[in-house]
Coordinates of C-alpha atoms and ligand atoms in Angstrom, one line a residue:
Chain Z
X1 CA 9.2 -18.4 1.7
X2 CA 11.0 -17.4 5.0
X3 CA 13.1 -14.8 5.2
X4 CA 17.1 -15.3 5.9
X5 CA 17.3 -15.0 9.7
X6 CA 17.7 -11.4 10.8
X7 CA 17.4 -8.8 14.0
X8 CA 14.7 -7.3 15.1
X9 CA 14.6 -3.8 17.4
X10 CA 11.5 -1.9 17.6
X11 CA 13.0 1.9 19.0
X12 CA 10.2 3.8 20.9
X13 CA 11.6 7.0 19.2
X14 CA 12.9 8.7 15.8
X15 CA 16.3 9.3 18.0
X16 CA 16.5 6.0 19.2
X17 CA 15.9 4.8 16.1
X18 CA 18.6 7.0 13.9
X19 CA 20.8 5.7 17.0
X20 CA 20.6 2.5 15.6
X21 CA 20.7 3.1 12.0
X22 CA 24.0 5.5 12.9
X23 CA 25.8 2.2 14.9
X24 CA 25.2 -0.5 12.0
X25 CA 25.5 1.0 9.1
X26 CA 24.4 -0.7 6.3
X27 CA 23.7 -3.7 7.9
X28 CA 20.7 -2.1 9.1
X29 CA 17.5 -1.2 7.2
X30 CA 14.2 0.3 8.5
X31 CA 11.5 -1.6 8.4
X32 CA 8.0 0.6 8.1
X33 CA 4.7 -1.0 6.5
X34 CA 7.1 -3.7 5.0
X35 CA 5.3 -4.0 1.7
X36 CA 8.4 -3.3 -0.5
X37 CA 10.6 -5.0 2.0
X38 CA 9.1 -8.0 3.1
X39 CA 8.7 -9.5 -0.6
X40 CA 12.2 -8.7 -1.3
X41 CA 13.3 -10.4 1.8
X42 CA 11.4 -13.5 1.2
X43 CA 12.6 -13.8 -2.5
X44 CA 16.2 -13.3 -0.2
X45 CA 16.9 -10.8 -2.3
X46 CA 17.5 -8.2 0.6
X47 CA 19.4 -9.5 3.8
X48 CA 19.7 -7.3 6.3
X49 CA 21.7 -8.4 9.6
X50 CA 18.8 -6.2 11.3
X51 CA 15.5 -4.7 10.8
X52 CA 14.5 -1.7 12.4
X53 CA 10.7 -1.3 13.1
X54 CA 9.1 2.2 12.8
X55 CA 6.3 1.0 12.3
X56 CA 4.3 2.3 15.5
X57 CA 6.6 5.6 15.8
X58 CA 3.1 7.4 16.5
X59 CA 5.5 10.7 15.9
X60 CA 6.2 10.3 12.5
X61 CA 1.6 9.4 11.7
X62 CA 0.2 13.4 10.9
X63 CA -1.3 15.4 8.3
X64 CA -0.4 19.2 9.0
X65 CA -2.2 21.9 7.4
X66 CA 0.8 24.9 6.7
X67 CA -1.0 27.1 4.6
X68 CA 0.3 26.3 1.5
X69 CA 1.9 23.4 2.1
X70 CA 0.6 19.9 3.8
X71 CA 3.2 17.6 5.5
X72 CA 2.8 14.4 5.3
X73 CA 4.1 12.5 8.1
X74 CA 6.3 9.5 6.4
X75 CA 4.2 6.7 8.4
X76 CA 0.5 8.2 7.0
X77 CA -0.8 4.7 5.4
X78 CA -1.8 4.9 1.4
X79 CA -5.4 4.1 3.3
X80 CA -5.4 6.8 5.9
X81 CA -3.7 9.2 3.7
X82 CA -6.8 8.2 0.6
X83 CA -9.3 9.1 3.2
X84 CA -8.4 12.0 5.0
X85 CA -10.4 15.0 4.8
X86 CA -8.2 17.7 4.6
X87 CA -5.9 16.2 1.9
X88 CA -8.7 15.2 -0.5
X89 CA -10.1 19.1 -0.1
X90 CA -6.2 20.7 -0.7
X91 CA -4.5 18.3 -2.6
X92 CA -7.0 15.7 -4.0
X93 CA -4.4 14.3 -6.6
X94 CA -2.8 12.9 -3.4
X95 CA -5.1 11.2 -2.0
X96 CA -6.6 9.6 -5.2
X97 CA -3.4 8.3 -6.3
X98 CA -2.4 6.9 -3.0
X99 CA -6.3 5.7 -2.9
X100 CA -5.4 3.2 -6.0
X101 CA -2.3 1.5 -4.8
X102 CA -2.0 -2.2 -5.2
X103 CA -5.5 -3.0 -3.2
X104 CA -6.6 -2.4 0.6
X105 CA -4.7 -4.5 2.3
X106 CA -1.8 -3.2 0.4
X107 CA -3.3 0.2 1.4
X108 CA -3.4 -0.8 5.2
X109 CA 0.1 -1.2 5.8
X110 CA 1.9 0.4 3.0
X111 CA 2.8 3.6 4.1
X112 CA 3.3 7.1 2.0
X113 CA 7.3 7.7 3.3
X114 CA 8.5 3.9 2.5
X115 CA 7.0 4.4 -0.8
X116 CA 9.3 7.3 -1.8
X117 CA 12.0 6.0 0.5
X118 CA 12.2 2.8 -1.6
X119 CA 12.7 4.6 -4.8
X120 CA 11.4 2.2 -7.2
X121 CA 10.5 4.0 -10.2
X122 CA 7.6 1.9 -10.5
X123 CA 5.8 3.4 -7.7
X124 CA 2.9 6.1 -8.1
X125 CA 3.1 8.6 -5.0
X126 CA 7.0 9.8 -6.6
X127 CA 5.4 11.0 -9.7
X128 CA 2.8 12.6 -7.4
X129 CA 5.5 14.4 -5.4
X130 CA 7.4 15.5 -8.5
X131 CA 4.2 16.9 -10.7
X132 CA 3.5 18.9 -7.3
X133 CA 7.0 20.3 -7.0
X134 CA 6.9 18.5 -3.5
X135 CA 9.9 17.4 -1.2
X136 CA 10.9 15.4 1.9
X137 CA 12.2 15.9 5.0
X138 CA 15.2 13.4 6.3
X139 CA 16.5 13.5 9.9
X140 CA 19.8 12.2 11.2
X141 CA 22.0 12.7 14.0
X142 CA 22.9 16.0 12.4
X143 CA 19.8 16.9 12.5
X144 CA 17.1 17.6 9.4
X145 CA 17.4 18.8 6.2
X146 CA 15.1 19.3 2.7
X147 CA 15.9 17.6 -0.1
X148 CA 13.3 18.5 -3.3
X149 CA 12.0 15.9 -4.8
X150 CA 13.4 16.1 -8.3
X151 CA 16.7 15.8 -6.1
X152 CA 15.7 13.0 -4.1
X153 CA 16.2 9.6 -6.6
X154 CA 19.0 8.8 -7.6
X155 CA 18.9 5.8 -9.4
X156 CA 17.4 2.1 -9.3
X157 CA 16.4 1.9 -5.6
X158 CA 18.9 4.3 -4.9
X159 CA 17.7 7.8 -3.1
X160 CA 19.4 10.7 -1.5
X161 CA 19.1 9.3 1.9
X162 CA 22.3 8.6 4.3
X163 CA 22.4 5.4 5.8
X164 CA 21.7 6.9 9.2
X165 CA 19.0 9.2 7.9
X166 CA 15.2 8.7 8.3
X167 CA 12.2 10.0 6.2
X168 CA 10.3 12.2 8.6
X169 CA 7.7 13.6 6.2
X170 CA 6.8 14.7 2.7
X171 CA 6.4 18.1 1.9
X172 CA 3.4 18.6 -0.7
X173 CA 2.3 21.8 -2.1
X174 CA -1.2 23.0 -2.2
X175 CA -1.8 23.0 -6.6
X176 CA -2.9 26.6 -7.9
X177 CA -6.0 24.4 -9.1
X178 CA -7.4 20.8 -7.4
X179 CA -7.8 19.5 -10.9
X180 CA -5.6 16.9 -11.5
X181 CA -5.1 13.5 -14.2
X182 CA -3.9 10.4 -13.2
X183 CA -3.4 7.5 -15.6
X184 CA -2.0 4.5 -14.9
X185 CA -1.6 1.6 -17.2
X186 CA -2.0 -2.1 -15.7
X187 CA -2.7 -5.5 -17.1
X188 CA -4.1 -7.0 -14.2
X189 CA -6.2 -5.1 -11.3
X190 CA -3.7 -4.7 -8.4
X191 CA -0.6 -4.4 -10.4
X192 CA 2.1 -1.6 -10.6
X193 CA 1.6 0.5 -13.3
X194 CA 3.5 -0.2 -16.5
X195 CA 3.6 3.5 -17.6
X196 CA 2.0 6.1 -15.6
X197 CA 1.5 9.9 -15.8
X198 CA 0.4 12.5 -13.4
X199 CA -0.8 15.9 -14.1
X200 CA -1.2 18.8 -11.7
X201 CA -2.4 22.4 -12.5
X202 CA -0.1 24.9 -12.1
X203 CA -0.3 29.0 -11.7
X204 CA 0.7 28.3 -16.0
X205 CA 0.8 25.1 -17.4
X206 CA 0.9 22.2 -15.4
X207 CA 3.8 19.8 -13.3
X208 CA 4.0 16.1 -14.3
X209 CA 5.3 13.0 -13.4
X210 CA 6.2 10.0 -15.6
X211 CA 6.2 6.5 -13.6
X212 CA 8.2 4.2 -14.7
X213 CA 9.9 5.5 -17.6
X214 CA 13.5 5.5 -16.3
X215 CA 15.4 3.9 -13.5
X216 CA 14.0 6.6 -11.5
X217 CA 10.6 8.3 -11.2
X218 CA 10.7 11.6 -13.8
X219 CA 9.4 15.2 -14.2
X220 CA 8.7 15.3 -17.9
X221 CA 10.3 18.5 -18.1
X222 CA 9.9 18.8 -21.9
X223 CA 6.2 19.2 -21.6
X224 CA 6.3 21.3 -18.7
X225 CA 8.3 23.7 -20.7
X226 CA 6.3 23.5 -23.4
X227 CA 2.9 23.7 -21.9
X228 CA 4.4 26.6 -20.0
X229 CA 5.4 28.6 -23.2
X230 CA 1.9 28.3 -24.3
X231 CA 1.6 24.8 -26.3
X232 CA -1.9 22.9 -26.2
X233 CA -1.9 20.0 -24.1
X234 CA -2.2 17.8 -27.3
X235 CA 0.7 19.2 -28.9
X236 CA 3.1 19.3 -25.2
X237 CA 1.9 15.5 -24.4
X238 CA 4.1 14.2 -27.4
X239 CA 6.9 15.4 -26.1
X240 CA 6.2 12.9 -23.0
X241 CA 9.1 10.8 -24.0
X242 CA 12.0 13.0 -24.0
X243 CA 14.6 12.4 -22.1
X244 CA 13.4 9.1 -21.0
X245 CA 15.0 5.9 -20.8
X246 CA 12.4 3.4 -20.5
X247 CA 13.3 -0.4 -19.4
X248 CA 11.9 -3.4 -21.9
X249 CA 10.1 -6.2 -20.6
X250 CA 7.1 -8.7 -20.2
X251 CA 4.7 -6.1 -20.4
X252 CA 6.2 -3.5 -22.8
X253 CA 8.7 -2.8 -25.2
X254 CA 11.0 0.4 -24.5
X255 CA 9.3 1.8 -27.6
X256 CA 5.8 0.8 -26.1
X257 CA 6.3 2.7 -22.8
X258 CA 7.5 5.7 -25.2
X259 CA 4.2 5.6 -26.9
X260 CA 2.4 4.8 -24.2
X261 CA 4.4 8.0 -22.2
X262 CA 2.5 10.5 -24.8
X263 CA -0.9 8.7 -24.8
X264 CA -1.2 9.0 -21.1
X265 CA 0.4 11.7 -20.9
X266 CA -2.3 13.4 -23.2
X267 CA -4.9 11.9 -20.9
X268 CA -3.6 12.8 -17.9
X269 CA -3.2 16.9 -19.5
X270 CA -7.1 16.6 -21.1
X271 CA -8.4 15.7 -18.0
X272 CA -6.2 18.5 -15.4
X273 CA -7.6 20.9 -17.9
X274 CA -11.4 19.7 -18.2
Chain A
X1 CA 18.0 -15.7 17.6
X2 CA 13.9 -15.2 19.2
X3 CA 11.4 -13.4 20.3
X4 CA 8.8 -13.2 22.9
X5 CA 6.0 -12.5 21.6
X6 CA 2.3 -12.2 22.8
X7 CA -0.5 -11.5 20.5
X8 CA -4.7 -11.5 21.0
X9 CA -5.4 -14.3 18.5
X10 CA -9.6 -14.1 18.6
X11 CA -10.0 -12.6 21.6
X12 CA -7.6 -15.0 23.6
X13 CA -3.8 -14.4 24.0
X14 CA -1.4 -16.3 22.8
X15 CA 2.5 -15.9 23.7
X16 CA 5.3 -17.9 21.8
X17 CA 9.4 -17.9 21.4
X18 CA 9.5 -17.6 17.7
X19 CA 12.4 -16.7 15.3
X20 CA 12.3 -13.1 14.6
X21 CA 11.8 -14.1 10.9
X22 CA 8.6 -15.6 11.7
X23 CA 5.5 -14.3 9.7
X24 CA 2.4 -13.6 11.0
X25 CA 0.9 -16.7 9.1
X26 CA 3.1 -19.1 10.4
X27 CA 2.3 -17.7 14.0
X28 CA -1.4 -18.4 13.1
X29 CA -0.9 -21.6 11.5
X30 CA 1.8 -23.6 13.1
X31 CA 2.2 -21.8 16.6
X32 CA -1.6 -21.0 17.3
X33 CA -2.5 -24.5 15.0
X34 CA -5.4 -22.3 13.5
X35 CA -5.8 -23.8 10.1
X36 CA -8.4 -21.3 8.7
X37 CA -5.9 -18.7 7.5
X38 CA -4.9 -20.5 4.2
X39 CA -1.6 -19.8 2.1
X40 CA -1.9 -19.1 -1.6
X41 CA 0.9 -17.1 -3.3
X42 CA 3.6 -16.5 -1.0
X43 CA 3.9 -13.0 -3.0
X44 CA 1.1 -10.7 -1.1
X45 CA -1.0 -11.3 -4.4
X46 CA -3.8 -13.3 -3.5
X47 CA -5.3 -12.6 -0.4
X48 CA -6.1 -16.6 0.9
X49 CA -3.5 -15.6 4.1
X50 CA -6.4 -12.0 4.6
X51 CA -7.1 -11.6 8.4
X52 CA -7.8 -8.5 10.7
X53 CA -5.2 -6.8 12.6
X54 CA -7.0 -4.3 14.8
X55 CA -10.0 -5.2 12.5
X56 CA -8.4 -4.0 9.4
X57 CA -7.9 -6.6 6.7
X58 CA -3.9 -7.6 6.1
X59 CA -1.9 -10.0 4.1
X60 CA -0.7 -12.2 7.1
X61 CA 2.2 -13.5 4.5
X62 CA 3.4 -10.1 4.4
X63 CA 3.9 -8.8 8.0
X64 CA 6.2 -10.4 10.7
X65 CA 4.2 -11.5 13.7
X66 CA 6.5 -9.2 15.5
X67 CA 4.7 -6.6 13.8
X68 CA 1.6 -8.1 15.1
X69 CA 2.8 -8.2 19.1
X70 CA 0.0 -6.5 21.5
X71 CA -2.2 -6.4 18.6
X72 CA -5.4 -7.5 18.1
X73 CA -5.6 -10.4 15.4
X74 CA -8.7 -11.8 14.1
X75 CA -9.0 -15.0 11.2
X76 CA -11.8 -16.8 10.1
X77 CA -12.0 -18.7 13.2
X78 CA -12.8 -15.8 15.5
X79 CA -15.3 -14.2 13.4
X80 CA -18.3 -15.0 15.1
X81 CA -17.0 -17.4 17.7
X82 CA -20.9 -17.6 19.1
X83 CA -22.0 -19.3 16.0
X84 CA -19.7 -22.7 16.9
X85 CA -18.5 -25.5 14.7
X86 CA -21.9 -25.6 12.6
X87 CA -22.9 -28.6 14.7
X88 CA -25.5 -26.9 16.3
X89 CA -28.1 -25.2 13.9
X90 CA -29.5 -22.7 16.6
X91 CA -26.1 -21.5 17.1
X92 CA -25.1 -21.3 13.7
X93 CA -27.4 -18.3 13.8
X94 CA -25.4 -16.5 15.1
X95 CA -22.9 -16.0 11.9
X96 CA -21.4 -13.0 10.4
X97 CA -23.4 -11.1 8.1
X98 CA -21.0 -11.9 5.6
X99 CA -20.7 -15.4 6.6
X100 CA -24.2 -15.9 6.5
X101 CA -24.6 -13.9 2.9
X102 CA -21.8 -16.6 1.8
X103 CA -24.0 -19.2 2.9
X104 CA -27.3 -17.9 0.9
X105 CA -25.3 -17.2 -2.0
X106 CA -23.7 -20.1 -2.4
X107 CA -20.4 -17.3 -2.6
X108 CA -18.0 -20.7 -2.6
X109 CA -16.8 -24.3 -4.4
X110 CA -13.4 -25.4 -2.9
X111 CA -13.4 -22.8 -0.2
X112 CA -9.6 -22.0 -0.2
X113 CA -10.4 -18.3 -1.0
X114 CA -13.1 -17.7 1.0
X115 CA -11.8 -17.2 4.5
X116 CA -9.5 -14.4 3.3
X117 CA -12.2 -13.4 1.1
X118 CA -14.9 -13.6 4.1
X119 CA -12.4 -11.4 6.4
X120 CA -11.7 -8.7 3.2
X121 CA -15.1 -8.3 2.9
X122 CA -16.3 -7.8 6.3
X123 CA -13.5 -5.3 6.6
X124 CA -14.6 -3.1 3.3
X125 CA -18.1 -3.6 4.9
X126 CA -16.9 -2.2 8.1
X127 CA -15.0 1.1 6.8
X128 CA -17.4 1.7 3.9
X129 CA -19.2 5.3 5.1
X130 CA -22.7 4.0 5.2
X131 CA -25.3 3.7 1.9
X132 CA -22.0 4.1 -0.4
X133 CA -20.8 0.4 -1.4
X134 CA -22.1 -0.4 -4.9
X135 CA -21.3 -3.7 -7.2
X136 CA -18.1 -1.6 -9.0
X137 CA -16.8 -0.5 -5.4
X138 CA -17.2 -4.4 -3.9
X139 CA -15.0 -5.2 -7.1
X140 CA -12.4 -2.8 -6.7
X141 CA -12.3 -3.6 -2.6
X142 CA -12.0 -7.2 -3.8
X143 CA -8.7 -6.5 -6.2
X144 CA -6.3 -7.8 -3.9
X145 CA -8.3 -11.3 -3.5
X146 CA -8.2 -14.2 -5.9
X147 CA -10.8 -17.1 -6.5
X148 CA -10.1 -19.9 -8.6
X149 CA -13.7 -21.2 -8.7
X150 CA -16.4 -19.0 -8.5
X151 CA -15.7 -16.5 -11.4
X152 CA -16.3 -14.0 -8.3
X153 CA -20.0 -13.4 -9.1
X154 CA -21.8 -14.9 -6.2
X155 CA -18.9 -13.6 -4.0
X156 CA -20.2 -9.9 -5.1
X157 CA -23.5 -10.8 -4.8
X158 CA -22.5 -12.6 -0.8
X159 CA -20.7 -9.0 -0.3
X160 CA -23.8 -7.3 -1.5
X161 CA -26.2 -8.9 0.5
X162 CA -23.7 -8.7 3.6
X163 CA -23.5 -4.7 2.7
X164 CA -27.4 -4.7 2.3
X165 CA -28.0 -6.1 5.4
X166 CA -25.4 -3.8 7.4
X167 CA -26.2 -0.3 6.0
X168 CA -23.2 -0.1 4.2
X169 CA -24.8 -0.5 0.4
X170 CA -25.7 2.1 -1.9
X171 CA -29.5 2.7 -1.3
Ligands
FAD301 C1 0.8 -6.6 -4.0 C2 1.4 -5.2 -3.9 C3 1.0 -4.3 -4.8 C4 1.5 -3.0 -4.8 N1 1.1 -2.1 -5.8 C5 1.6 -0.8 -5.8 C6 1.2 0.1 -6.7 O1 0.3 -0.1 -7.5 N2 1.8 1.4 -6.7 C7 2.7 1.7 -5.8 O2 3.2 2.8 -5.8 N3 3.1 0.8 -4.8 C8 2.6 -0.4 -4.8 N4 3.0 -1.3 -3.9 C9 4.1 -0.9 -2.9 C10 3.5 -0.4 -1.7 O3 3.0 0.9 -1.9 C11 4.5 -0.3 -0.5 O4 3.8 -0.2 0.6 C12 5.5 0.9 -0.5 O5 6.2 0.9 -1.8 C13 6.5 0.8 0.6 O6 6.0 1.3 1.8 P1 6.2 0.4 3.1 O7 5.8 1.3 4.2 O8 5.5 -0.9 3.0 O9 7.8 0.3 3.1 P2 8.8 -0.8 3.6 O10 8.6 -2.0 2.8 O11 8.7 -1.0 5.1 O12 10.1 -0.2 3.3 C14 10.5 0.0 1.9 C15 12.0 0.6 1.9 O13 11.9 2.0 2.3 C16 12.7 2.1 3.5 N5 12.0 3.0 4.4 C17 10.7 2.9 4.8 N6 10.3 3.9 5.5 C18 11.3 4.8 5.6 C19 11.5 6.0 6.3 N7 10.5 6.6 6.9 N8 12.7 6.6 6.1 C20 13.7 6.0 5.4 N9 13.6 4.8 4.8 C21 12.4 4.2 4.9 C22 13.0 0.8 4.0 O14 14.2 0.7 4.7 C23 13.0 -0.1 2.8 O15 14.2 0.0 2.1 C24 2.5 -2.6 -3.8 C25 2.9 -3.6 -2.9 C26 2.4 -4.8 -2.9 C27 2.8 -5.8 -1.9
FES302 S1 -0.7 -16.0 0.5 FE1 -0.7 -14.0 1.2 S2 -1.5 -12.9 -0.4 FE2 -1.4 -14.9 -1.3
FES303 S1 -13.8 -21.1 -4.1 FE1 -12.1 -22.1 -4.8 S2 -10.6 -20.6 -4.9 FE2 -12.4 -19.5 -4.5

């Protein structure tokens, strides 16, 4: 399968590159590790006039240390970002989760930015972002601002990103404790999770993330609330489900993923709290 | 619509006008004529289109060969160029330890898999921090590669015995 004919510009900057995004519109669509993109355009179910390839932008590959905060530069890899030093030591629930994404070639290309850029519910690293209480940086040719992540998706591949605006870098902050659960239901080795629940320590209680139980990746606030006003993990997990809307297909029923929401979500809370 | 485009195929470089559109397999395959790197899936799930781009193992189905320009490229074919066509046994040799460990293994039946599965392998060999790659870890490095034949065992026990001989398996 060939894509539909396209494009191509490969802008040796971030301004160069918003320059572009700013003069087509949406015709254009930025092109990173193009592990989302590329499948979509080869099934032609995305057509854009022209791609715009950031993937060398060497200015938007880093891993800053801020104290309590690590910024994650939106072209890190899921590999490089698995393996680097600092984030395993700070915030080890990152690097793990990114660490089991699809497999390493996956891992080689796909990077940490286009996976919250895309904003398919599906993927792991939103839940991460949300359970941390994270956000991302966009620039465009106003200039930057911070959007947090429970702000950030909108709806089915829909995020809070302009047209003209490019993730710069995810904003991650450093958990009150490194003990974390991750849980992630798949049929097959390799595939996208069918439900999945994250679990980060905080000061009290703990921050989670539900993937795919919605249109759009979710905090499960219900247990955060609970856990927070003083509920055993046990008893806060089966309220995993609230709020949800989960989708019904192949793999699961919308009453499966519900079930499935609390069970991991349980998992996910036992292990955090080990 | 094209682009010039020049990438180090195996050490040697190799320019083309192709179609912006073109993936990095069909550069390989039909511009290059370098039949090694098979296609399986289409769908990035298989792994029979694996080579090395800057040494690091990539589904070539899934990147653009412009994605690929200046950039080093490596498939089955450039491996271990010094061990020839297999006509010459002194040469042959000179394999890749995970070539060879294939061979001794008997880590194949039809072969479709095995060059991507040859070039995943060498590259889990290759980033593995030494004395770390167990059976469960050559598994796990092997998710994104399907075989049809073997029922993967001799594969593992090929990666193994490549990961044995390089310092990269658990002691
Ligand atoms: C076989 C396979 C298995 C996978 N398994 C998993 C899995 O288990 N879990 C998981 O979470 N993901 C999985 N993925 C997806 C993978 O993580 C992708 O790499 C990731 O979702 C997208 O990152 P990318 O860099 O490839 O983005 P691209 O495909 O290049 O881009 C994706 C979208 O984001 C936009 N975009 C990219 N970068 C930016 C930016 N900096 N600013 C603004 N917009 C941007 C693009 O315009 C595009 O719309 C899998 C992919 C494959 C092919
Ligand atoms: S052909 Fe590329 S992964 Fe199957
Ligand atoms: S040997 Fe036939 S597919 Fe692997």
């Amino acid at each position: 399968m060939i894509p539909a004919p396209f494009e191509y510009a490969r802008p040796s900057s971030l301004e160069e590159a918003i320059g572009l995004l700013a003069e087509r519109g949406e015709e254009a669509k930025l092109l990173a590790g193009g592990h989302s993109l590329l499948p979509l355009m080869k099934l032609r179910l995305a057509t854009p006039a022209l791609l715009v390839d950031i993937g060398r932008l060497e200015e938007l590959c880093y891993v800053r240390d801020e104290g309590d905060v690590v910024a994650v530069g939106a072209l890190t890899t899921h590999d490089t970002a698995s393996r680097h030093e600092l984030l395993r030591q700070k915030i080890p629930v990152f690097s793990a989760v990114a660490g089991q994404i699809g497999d390493p070639q996956v891992r080689h290309r796909g990077t940490v930015g286009g996976s919250v850029a895309h904003g398919d519910a599906a993927s792991d690293l939103p839940a991460v972002l949300l359970a941390l209480g994270g956000s991302v940086v966009a620039v465009g040719p106003d200039g930057r601002r911070e959007i947090p992540a429970d702000q950030f998706h909108l709806g089915f591949l829909e995020t809070a990103l302009a047209e003209d605006e490019v993730l710069l870098e995810l904003r991650l902050p450093v958990p009150a404790h490194p003990a974390y659960g991750f849980e992630k239901l798949t049929k097959r080795a390799q595939d996208w999770a069918i439900v999945g629940a994250v679990a980060v320590r905080r000061e009290e209680g703990a921050g989670l993330g539900l993937i795919n139980m919605a249109s759009v990746p979710l905090r499960a606030a219900a247990v955060e609330e609970a856990l927070a006003a003083g509920a055993p993990p046990a008893e806060a997990a089966e309220r995993a489900d609230e709020g949800t809307e989960p989708a019904g297909d192949l793999n699961a029923s919308p009453e499966f993923r519900r079930h499935l929401a609390r069970v991991l979500t349980r998992r996910a809370l036992e292990k955090a709290f080990a | 619509m094209s682009l010039e485009l020049e990438i180090t195929l195996n050490g040697k470089k190799v320019a083309a006008e192709v179609e912006e559109r073109t993936l990095l397999v069909h550069f390989i395959r039909d511009v290059a004529g370098l039949k090694g790197t098979n296609i399986g899936c289409d769908t990035t799930s298989c792994g029979a289109c694996t080579v090395l781009l800057d040494g690091r193992s990539v589904k070539s189905c899934t990147l653009l060969a412009a994605q690929a320009e200046g950039r080093q490229v490596t498939t089955i074919e450039g491996l271990s160029p010094e061990a020839g066509d297999g006509s010459d046994p002194a040469a042959s040799e000179r394999m890749h330890p995970v070539q060879r460990a294939f061979h001794e293994n008997h880590g194949l039946q039809c072969g479709y898999c095995t060059p991507g599965m040859v070039l995943a392998i060498a590259s889990l060999i290759d980033e593995a921090e030494p004395g770390t790659l167990d059976e469960e870890a050559i598994r796990l490095g092997l998710e994104g590669n399907l075989c049809r034949c073997t029922g993967y065992h001799n594969i593992v026990a090929a990666a193994l015995a490549a990961a044995r001989q390089t310092g990269a398996a658990r002691r």
